[in-house]
Structures are given as structure tokens and as C-alpha cells.
mmCIF file of C-alpha atoms in Angstrom:
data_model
loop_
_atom_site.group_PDB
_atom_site.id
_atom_site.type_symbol
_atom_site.label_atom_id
_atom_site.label_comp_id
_atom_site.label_asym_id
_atom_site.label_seq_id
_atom_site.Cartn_x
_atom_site.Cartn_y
_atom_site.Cartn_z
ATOM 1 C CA UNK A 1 -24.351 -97.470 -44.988
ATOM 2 C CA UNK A 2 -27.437 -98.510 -43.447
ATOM 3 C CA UNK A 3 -28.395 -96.953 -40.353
ATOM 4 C CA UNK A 4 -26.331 -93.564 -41.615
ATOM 5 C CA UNK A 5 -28.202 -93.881 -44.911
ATOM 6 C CA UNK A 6 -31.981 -94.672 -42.822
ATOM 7 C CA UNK A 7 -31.472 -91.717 -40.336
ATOM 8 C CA UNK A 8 -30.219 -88.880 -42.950
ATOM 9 C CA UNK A 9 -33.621 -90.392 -45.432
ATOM 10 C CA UNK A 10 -35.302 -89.497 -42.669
ATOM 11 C CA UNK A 11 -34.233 -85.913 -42.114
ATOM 12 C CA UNK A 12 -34.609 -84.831 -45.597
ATOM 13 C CA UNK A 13 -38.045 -86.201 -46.052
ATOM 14 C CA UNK A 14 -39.326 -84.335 -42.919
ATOM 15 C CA UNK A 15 -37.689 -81.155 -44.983
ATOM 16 C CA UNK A 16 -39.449 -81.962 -48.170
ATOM 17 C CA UNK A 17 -42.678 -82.370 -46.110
ATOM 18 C CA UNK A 18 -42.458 -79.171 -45.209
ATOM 19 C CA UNK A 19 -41.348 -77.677 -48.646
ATOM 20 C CA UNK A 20 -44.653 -79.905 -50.458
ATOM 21 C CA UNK A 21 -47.059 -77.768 -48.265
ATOM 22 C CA UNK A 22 -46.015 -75.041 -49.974
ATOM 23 C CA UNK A 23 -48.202 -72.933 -52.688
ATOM 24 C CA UNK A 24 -45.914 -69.979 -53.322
ATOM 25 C CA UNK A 25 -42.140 -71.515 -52.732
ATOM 26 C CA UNK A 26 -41.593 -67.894 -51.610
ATOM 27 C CA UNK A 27 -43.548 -67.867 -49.021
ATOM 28 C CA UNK A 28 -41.756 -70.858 -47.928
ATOM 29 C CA UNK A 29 -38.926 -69.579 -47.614
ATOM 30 C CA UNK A 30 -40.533 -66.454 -45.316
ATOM 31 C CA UNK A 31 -41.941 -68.796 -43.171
ATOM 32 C CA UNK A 32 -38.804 -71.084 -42.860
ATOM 33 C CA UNK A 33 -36.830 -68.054 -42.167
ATOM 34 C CA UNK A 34 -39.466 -67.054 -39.311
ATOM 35 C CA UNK A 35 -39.113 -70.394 -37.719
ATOM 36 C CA UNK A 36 -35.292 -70.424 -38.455
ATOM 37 C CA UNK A 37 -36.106 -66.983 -35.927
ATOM 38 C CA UNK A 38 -37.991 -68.941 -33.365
ATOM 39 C CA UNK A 39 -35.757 -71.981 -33.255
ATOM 40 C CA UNK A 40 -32.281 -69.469 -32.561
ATOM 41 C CA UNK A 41 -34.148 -67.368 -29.758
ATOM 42 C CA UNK A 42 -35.381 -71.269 -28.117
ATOM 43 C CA UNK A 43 -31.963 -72.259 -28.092
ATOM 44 C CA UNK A 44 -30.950 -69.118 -26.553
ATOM 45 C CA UNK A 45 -33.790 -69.415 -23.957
ATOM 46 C CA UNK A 46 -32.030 -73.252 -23.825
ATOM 47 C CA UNK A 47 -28.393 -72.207 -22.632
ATOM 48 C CA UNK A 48 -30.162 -70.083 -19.915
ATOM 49 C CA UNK A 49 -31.834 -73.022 -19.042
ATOM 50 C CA UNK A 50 -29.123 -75.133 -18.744
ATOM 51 C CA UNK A 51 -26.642 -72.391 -17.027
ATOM 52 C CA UNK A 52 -29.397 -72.012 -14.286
ATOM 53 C CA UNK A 53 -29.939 -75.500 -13.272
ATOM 54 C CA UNK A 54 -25.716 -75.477 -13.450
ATOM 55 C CA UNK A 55 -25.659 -73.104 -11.263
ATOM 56 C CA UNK A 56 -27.931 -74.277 -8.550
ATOM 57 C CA UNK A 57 -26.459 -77.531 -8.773
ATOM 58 C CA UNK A 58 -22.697 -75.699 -7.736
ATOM 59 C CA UNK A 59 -24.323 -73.958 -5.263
ATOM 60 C CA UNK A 60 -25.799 -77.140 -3.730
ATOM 61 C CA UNK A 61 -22.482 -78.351 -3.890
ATOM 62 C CA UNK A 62 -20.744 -76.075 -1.792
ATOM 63 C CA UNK A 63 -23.807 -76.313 0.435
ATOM 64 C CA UNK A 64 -23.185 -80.021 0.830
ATOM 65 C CA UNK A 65 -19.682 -79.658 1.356
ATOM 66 C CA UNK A 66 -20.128 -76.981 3.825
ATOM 67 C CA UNK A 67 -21.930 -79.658 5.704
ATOM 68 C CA UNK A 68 -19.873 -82.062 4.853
ATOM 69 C CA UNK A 69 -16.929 -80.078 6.731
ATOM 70 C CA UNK A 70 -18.714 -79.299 9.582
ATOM 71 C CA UNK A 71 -19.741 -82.493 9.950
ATOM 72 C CA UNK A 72 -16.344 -83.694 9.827
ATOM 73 C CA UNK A 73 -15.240 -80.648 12.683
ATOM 74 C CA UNK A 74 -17.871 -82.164 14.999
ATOM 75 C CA UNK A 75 -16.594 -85.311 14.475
ATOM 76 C CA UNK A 76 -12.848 -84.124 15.341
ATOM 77 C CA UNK A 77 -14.470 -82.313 18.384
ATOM 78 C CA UNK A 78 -16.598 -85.831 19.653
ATOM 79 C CA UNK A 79 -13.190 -88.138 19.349
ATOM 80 C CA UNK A 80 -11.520 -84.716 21.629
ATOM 81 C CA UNK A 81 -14.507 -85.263 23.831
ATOM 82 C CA UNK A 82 -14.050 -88.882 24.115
ATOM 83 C CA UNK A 83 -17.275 -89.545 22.532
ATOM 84 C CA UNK A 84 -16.842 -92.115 19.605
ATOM 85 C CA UNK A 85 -20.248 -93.060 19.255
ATOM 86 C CA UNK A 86 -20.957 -89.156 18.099
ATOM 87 C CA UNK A 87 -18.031 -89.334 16.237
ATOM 88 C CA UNK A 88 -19.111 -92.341 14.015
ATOM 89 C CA UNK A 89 -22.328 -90.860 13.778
ATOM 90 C CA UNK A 90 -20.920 -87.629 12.265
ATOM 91 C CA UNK A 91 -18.657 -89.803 10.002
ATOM 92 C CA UNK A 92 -21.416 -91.562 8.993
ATOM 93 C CA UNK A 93 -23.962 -89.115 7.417
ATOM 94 C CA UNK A 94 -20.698 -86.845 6.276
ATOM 95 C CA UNK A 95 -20.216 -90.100 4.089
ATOM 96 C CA UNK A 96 -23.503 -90.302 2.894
ATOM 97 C CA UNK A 97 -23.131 -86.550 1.858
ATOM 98 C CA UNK A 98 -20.173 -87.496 -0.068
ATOM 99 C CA UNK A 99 -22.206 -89.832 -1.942
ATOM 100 C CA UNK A 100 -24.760 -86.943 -3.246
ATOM 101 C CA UNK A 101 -21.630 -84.255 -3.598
ATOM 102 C CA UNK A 102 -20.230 -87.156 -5.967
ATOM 103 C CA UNK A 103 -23.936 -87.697 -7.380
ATOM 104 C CA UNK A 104 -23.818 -84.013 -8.152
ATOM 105 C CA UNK A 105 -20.264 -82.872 -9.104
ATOM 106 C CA UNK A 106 -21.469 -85.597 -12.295
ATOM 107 C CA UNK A 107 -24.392 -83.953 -12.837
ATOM 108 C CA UNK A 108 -22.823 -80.810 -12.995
ATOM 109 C CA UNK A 109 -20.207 -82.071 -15.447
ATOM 110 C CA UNK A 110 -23.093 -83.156 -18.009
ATOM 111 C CA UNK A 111 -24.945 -79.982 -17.479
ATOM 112 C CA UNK A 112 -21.623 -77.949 -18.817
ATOM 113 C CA UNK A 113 -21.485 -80.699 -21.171
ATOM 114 C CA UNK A 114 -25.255 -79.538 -22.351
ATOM 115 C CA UNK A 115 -24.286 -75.984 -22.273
ATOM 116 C CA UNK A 116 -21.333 -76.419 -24.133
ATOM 117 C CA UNK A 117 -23.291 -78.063 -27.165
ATOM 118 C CA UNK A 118 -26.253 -76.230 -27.059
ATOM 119 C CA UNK A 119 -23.540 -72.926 -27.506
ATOM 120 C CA UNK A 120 -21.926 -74.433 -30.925
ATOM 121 C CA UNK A 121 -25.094 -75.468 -32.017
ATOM 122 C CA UNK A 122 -26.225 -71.878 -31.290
ATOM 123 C CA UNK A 123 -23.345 -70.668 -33.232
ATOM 124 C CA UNK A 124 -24.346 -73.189 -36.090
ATOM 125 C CA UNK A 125 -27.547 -72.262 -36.334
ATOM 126 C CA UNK A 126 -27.388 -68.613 -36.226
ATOM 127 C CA UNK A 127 -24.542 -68.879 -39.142
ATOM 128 C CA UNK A 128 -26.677 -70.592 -41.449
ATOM 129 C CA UNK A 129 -29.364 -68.794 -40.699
ATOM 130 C CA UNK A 130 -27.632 -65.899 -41.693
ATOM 131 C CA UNK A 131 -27.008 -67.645 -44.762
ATOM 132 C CA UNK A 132 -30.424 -68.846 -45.399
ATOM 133 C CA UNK A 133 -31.611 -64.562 -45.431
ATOM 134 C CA UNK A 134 -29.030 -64.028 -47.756
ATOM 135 C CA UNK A 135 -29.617 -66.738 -50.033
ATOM 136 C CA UNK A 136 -33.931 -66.500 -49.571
ATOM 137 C CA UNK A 137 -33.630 -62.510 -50.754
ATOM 138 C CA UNK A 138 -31.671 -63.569 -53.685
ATOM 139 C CA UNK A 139 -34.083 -65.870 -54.477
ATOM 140 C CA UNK A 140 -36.981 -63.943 -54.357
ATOM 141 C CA UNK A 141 -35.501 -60.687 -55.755
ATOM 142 C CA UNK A 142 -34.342 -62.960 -59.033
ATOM 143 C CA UNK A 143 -37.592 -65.217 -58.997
ATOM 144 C CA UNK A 144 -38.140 -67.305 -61.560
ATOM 145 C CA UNK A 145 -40.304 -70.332 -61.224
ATOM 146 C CA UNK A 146 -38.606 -72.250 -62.888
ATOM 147 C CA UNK A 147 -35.491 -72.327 -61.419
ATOM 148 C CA UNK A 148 -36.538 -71.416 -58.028
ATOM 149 C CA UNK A 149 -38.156 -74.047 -57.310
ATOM 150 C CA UNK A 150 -35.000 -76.444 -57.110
ATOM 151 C CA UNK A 151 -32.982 -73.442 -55.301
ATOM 152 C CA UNK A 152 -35.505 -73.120 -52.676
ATOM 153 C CA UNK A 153 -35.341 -76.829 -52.718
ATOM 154 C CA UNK A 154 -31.465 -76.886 -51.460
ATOM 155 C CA UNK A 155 -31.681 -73.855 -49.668
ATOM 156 C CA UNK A 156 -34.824 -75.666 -47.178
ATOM 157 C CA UNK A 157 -33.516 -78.935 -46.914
ATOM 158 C CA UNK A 158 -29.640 -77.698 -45.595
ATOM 159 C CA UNK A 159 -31.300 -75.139 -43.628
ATOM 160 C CA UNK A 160 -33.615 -78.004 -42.650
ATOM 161 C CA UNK A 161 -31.111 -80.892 -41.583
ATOM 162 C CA UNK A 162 -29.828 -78.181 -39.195
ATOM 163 C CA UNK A 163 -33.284 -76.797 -38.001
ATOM 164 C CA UNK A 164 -33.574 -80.643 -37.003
ATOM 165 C CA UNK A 165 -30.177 -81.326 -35.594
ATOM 166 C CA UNK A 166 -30.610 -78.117 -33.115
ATOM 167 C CA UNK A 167 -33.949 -78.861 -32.500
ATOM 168 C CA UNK A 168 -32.886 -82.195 -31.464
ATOM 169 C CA UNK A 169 -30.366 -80.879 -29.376
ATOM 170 C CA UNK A 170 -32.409 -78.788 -27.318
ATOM 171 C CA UNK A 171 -35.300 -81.316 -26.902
ATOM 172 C CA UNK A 172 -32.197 -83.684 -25.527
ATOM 173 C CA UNK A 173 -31.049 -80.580 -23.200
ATOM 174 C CA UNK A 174 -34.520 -79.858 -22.280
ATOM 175 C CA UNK A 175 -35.016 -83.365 -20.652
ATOM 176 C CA UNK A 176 -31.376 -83.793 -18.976
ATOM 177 C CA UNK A 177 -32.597 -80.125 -17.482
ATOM 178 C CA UNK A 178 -35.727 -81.313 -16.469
ATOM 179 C CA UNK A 179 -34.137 -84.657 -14.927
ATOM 180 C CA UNK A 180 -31.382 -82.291 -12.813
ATOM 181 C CA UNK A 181 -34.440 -80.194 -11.795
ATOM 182 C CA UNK A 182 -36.395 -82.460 -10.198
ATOM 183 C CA UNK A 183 -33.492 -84.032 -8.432
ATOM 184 C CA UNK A 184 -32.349 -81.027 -7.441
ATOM 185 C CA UNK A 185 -35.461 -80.510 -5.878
ATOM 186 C CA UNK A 186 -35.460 -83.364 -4.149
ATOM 187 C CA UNK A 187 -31.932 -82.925 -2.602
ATOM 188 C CA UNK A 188 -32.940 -79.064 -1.895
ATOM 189 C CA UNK A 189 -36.491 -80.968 -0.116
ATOM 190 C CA UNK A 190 -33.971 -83.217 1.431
ATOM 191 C CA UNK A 191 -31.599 -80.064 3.198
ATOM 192 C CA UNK A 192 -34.805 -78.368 4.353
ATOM 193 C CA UNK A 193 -36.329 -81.671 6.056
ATOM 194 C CA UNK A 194 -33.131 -81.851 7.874
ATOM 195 C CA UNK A 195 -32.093 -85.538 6.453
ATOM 196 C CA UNK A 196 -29.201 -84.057 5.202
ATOM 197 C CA UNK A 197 -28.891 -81.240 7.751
ATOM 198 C CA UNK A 198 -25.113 -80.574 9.526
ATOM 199 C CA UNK A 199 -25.274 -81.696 13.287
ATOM 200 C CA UNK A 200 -24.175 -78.159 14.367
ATOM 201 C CA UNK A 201 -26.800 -76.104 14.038
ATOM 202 C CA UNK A 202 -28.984 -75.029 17.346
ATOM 203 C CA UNK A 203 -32.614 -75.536 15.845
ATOM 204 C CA UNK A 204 -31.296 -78.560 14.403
ATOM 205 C CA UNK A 205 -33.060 -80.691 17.211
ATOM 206 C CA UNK A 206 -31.204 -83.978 16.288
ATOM 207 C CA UNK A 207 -29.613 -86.446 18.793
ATOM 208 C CA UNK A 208 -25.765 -85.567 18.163
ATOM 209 C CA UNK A 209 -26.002 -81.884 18.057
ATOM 210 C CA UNK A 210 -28.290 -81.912 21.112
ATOM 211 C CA UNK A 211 -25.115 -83.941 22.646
ATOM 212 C CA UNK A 212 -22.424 -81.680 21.120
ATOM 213 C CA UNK A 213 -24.369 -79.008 22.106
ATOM 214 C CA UNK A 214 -24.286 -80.165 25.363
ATOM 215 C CA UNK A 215 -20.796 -81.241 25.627
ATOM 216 C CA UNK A 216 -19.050 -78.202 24.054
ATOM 217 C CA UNK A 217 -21.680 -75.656 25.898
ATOM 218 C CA UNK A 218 -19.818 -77.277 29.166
ATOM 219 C CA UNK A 219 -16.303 -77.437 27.584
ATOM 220 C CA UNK A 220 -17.216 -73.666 27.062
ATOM 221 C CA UNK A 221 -18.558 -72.851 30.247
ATOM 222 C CA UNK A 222 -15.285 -74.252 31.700
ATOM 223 C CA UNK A 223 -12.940 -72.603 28.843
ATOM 224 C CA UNK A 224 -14.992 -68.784 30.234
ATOM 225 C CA UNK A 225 -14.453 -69.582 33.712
ATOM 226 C CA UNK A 226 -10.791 -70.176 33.332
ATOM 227 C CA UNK A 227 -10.936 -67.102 31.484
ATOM 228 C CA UNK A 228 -12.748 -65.396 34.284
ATOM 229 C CA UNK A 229 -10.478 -66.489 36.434
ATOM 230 C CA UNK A 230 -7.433 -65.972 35.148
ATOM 231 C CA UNK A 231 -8.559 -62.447 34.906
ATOM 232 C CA UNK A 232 -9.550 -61.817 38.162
ATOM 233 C CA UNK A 233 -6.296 -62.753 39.694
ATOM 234 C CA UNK A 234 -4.216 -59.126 38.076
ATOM 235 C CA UNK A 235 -7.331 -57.323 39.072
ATOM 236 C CA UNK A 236 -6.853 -58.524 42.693
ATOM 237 C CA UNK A 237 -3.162 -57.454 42.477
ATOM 238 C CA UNK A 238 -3.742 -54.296 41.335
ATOM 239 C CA UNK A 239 -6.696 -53.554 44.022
ATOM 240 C CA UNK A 240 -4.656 -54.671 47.308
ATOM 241 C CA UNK A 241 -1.392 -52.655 46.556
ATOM 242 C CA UNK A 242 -0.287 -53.170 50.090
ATOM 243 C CA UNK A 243 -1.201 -56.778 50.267
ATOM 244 C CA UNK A 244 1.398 -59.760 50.481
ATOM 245 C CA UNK A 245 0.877 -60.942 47.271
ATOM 246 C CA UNK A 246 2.335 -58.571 45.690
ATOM 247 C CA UNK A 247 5.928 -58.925 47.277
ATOM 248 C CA UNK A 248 5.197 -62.609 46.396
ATOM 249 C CA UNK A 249 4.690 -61.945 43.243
ATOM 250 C CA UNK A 250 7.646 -59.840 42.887
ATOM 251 C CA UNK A 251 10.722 -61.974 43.105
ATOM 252 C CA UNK A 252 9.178 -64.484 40.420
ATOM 253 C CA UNK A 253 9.104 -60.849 37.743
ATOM 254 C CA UNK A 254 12.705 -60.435 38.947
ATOM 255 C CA UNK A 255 13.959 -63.515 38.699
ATOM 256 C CA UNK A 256 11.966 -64.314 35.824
ATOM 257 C CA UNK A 257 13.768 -60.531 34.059
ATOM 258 C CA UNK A 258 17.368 -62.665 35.252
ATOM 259 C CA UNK A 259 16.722 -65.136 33.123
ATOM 260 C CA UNK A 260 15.907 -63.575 29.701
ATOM 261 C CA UNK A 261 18.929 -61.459 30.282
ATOM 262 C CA UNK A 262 20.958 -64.354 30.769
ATOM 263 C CA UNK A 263 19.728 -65.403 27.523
ATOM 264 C CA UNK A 264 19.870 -62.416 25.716
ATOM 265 C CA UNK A 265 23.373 -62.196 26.880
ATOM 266 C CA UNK A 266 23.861 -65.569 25.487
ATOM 267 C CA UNK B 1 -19.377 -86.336 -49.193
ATOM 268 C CA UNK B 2 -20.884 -84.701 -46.024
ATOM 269 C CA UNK B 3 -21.383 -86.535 -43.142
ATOM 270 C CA UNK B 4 -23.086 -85.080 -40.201
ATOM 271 C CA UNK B 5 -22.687 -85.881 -36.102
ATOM 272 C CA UNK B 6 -26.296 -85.107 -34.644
ATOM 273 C CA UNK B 7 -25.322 -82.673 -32.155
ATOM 274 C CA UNK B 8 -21.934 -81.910 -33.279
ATOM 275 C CA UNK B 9 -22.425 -80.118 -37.131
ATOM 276 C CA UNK B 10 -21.193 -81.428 -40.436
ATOM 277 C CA UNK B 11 -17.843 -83.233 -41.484
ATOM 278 C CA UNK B 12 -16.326 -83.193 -45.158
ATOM 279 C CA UNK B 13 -15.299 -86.775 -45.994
ATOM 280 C CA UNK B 14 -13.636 -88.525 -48.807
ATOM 281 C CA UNK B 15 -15.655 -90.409 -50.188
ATOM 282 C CA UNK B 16 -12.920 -93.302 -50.145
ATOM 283 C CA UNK B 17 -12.781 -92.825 -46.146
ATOM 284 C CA UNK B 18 -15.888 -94.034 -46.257
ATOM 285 C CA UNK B 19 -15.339 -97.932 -46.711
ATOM 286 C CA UNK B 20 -13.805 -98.239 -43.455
ATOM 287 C CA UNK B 21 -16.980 -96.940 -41.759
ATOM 288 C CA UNK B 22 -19.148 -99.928 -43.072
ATOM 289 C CA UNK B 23 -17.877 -102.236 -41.030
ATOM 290 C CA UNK B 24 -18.318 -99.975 -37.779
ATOM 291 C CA UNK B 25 -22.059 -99.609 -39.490
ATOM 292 C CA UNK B 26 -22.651 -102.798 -39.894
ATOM 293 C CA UNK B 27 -22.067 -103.338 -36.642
ATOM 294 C CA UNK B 28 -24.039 -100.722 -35.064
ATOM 295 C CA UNK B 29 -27.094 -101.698 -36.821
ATOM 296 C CA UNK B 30 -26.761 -105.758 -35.070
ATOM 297 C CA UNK B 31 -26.245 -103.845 -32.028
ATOM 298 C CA UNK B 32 -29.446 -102.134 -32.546
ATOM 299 C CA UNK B 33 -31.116 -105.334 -33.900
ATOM 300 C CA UNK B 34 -30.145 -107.237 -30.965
ATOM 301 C CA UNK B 35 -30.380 -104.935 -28.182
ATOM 302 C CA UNK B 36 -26.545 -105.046 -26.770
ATOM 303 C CA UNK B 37 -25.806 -101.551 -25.511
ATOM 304 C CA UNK B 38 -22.320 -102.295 -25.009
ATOM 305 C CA UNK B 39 -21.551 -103.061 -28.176
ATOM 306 C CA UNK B 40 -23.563 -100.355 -29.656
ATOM 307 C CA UNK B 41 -21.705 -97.985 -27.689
ATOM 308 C CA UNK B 42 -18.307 -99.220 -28.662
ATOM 309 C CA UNK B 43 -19.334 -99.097 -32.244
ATOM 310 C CA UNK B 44 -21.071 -96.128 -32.491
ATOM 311 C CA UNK B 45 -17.828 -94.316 -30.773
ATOM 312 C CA UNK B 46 -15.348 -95.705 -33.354
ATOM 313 C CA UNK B 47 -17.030 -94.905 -35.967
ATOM 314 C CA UNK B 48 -17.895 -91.207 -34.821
ATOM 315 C CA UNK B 49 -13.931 -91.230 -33.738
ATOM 316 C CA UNK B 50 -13.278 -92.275 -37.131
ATOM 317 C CA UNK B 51 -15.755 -89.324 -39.113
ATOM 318 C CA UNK B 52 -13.528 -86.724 -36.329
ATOM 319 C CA UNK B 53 -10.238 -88.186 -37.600
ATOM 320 C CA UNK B 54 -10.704 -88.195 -41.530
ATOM 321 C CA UNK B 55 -13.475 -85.569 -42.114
ATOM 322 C CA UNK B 56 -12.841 -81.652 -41.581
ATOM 323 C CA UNK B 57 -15.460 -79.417 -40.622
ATOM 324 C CA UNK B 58 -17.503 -78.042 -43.323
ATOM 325 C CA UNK B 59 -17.964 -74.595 -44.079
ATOM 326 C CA UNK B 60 -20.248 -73.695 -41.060
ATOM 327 C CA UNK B 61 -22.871 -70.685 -43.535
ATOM 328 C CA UNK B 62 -23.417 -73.048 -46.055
ATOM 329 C CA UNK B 63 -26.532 -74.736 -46.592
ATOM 330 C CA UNK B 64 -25.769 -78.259 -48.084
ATOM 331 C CA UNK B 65 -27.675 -81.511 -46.965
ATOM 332 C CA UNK B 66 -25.337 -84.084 -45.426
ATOM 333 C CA UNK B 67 -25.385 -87.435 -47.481
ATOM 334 C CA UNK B 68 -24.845 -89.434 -44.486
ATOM 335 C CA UNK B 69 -26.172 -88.663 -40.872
ATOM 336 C CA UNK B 70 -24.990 -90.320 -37.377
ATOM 337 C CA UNK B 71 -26.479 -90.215 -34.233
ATOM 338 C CA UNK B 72 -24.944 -88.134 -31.266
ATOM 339 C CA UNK B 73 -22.073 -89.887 -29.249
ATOM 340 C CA UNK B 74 -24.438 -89.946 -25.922
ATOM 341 C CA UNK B 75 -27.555 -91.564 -27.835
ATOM 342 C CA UNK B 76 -28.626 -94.547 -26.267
ATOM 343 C CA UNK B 77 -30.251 -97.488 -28.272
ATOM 344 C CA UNK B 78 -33.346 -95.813 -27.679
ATOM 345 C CA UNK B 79 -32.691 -92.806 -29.145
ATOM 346 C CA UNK B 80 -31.594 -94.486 -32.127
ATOM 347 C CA UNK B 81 -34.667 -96.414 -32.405
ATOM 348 C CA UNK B 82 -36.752 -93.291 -31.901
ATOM 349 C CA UNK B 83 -34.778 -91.493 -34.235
ATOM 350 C CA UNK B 84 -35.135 -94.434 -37.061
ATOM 351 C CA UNK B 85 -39.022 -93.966 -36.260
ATOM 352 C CA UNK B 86 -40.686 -91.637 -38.671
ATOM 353 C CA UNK B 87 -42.189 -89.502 -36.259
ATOM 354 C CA UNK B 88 -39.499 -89.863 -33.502
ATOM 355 C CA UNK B 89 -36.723 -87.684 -31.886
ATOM 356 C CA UNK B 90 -36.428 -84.913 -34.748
ATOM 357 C CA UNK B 91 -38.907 -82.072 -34.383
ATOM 358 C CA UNK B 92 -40.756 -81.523 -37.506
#
């Protein structure tokens, strides 16, 4: 029972520390119960903690697979342009967002992992506290010296094992939070310097969407004039009423009319 | 006998169960000792599998002191080693 043995020895002399420095035991138990206090609203302040960072790691998920999509539109659009060196290029930093969305989706998955934890221990922690009041205004209410002395004694060091194992918790949450932070910095630094930046966007100023810009601006120029034109064609129709165009156009409605007819018929 | 999982609360045990966690002990400790984090990690997760499967929670409100205490199943070697230090991981 070694190591179990070594690391619970350890835990209950860090409570007895504690309990030594006391010259009233009942003031002890005040004080414990005030810290008890501190420790429940600091693991409270924890799962916010922890719930935030989750959060903005989602939302720079969806961010990156926003881009990730678009990315993978403009490459669809390059291969219909017959440009396959912009397609590869697209392909090739929608893969290296993939990488980071992967990076992150784990991230996120230990982060709700912290949460989770720091929630039961919350739980824990708040019932025994609970506990603790009850049992510390027995205590003092029936003081004896004599016997509270080994009361308080049990009552501090189970209240005390806990006050470590949640303190321990959040100290653990704490850094995993801090280590998401800072890399969530660094991917948000990342999206703003552009490294990571979809190819579609105008102000974007990098090589393919200057090109797709280019090439779908004239596939759109083309697509409007078509438009244009298509339009104008009625409009001429409808202006010259006695023009020959018109009894052109005529037998093709008729015969056009025949036919669906026919078919309806059939 | 109460056993607690840093991080997860405290376990009920009998004390019979016990034996078969002093191998997985045992073993954790060379782990330690010689640095192997595999093996560490496959020991420390039986044995924590093996508190889950023959303890039962204990009563959550009461204010006993565990006679045995593991470390959480995501400590590394580190940890351990911190924790085992007098003035390590656990906050005063």
C-alpha cells in the first residue's frame, strides 16, 4: 500500500498542520468553515472559467470550419474554372485547417472534461461543507475541551482531505485553462494575421483570391451580360409591335402550344 | 475502508478487496521509480478501474478521512512525484 499509503500521510498531515496552529479549537473550526466559504465560491469562479474558454474554443471551431468550407467552395469553383493550381492551393491550407479544427475539437473535449469534474467536485464540496456547519455548531454549542478536541480533530481532517482534493482540482483546471488560453490566442492571432484566413474574402489581398476574384468577377460579368441580354430581346418585341419579328416569333408559340397539347392529350 | 480517487470523491471498500490492489501498487510505485510512463499509466488505470468496480460511493455529507488516497486517472508521473513531495500539488 505504498504510494496510496505515502500520498493519503500526506494529506492528513497538511490537515493536522493546520489544526496544531490552533489556540482555541473553536476558532478553528470558524476559520476552516470561512475558508471551506472561499474554496466553494473559487470553484464556482473555476467552472466559469472553464465554460468560457469552452466556449471560445466552439466558436473558433465553427470559425475554422466556416473557412474550411469556403475554402473547399473555391476549390470546387478553381477545378470549374480549369485552374488546378488554385485548386490545390485551396485544398492545401483547407487541410492544414483541418489539422487545428482536429487540434481543437480535443481541446474542447478536455475542457468539458474539466468542467464536468470541477461540477461534482463542486457538488462534493458544498455537501460537506454543509456538513462541516452543522457538525462545527454542535461542537461549539456542546463544548467541552475535553472531548472537543478529538471531534474537531475528525471533523478538520475529512473536511480537510476534501478542501485538498478540490483545491487540487481547480489548481489542475486552472492550468489546462490557462494552456487553452494562450493557444487560443495564438490561433485567434493566427485568423487576424490572415495565415489562416479563407481565400474568399475581398480585403484578403492573397494570391488565390486575387485570382478567384479575378476569374469569377469575369465569369460574372459574362453570367450579367447574358442576363442583360436575354432580357433585352422581349423588351425589343414588345417595343416594335409591327416589326417582323414578331410574326417570326409567332409560329414557334403556336407550334410550340401543339405540342404540349399533344402531350397533354397523351 | 475508504479509499479516495483525487478528483473523483471517496469509495467504500472491503477491506478484503484490498489485496488485489497491491499488486497494481506495487507496480505503480516501479513505474514511478523508474520513470516508464506507459506502464505507470496502465497501472495506475487498473487499479483506479478496480477501486470503481468493488468500492461504492461513500456517503457524499460525511466528513471521514479516507485511509487510502490515489492519484487522479489523468496524473502524469509528475504529478505523482509532486504530489509525494511535501509541499507539492495539494494546496495547504
Amino acid at each position: 500500500m505504498s504510494l496510496m499509503k505515502r500520498i493519503s500521510l500526506i494529506f492528513r498531515s497538511k490537515a493536522n498542520k493546520a489544526l496544531d496552529k490552533a489556540e482555541d479549537p473553536r476558532e478553528t473550526l470558524d476559520y476552516s468553515y470561512q475558508r471551506q466559504l472561499e474554496l466553494l465560491s473559487k470553484v464556482r469562479r473555476g467552472v466559469a472559467d472553464v465554460a468560457t474558454s469552452r466556449k471560445r474554443v466552439e466558436l473558433q471551431v465553427n470559425q475554422l470550419e466556416q473557412q474550411a468550407a469556403k475554402l473547399q467552395g473555391q476549390a470546387e469553383k478553381a477545378i470549374g474554372a480549369g485552374r488546378e493550381d488554385l485548386a490545390r492551393e485551396a485544398l492545401t491550407r483547407k487541410s492544414g485547417l483541418t489539422s487545428q479544427i482536429t487540434a481543437l475539437k480535443e481541446q474542447q473535449a478536455t475542457l468539458q472534461g474539466e468542467e464536468e469534474k470541477l461540477v461534482l467536485a463542486q457538488q462534493r464540496l458544498q455537501a460537506k461543507v454543509e456538513a462541516f456547519r452543522t457538525r462545527k455548531e454542535t461542537i461549539k454549542a456542546t463544548y467541552t475541551a475535553a472531548e472537543a478536541q478529538t471531534r474537531i480533530g475528525e471533523a478538520m481532517s475529512g473536511i480537510g482531505e476534501e478542501m485538498g482534493d478540490v483545491g487540487l482540482a481547480i489548481q489542475r483546471a486552472e492550468d489546462k485553462t490557462a494552456q487553452m488560453q494562450a493557444r487560443g490566442q495564438a490561433i485567434d492571432e493566427l485568423i487576424a494575421s490572415g495565415a489562416l484566413d479563407d481565400a474568399s474574402q475581398l480585403n484578403a489581398g492573397d494570391d488565390i483570391s486575387r485570382e478567384l476574384d479575378a476569374l469569377s468577377s469575369t465569369s460574372d460579368v459574362e453570367a450579367e451580360l447574358a442576363r442583360l441580354k436575354a432580357g433585352s430581346t422581349p423588351q425589343a418585341i414588345e417595343s416594335g409591335d409591327e416589326g417582323g419579328d414578331i410574326l417570326a416569333a409567332e409560329p414557334e408559340t403556336v407550334r410550340a402550344e401543339g405540342e404540349a397539347n399533344e402531350g397533354g392529350r397523351a | 475502508m475508504i479509499v479516495r480517487i483525487l478528483g473523483e470523491g471517496q469509495y467504500d471498500l472491503d477491506d478484503h478487496a484490498l489485496d488485489a490492489l497491491n499488486g497494481l501498487d506495487t507496480q505503480i510505485e516501479q513505474a514511478i521509480d523508474s520513470g516508464d510512463e506507459a506502464m505507470f499509466r496502465t497501472a495506475l488505470h487498473g487499479l483506479l478501474s478496480a477501486v470503481r468496480a468493488s468500492g461504492s460511493h461513500h456517503q457524499i455529507d460525511s466528513l471521514d478521512e479516507s485511509d487510502l488516497i490515489l492519484p487522479p486517472p489523468d496524473a502524469t508521473i509528475d504529478e505523482v512525484r509532486e504530489l509525494l513531495g511535501d509541499d507539492g500539488l495539494i494546496p495547504g
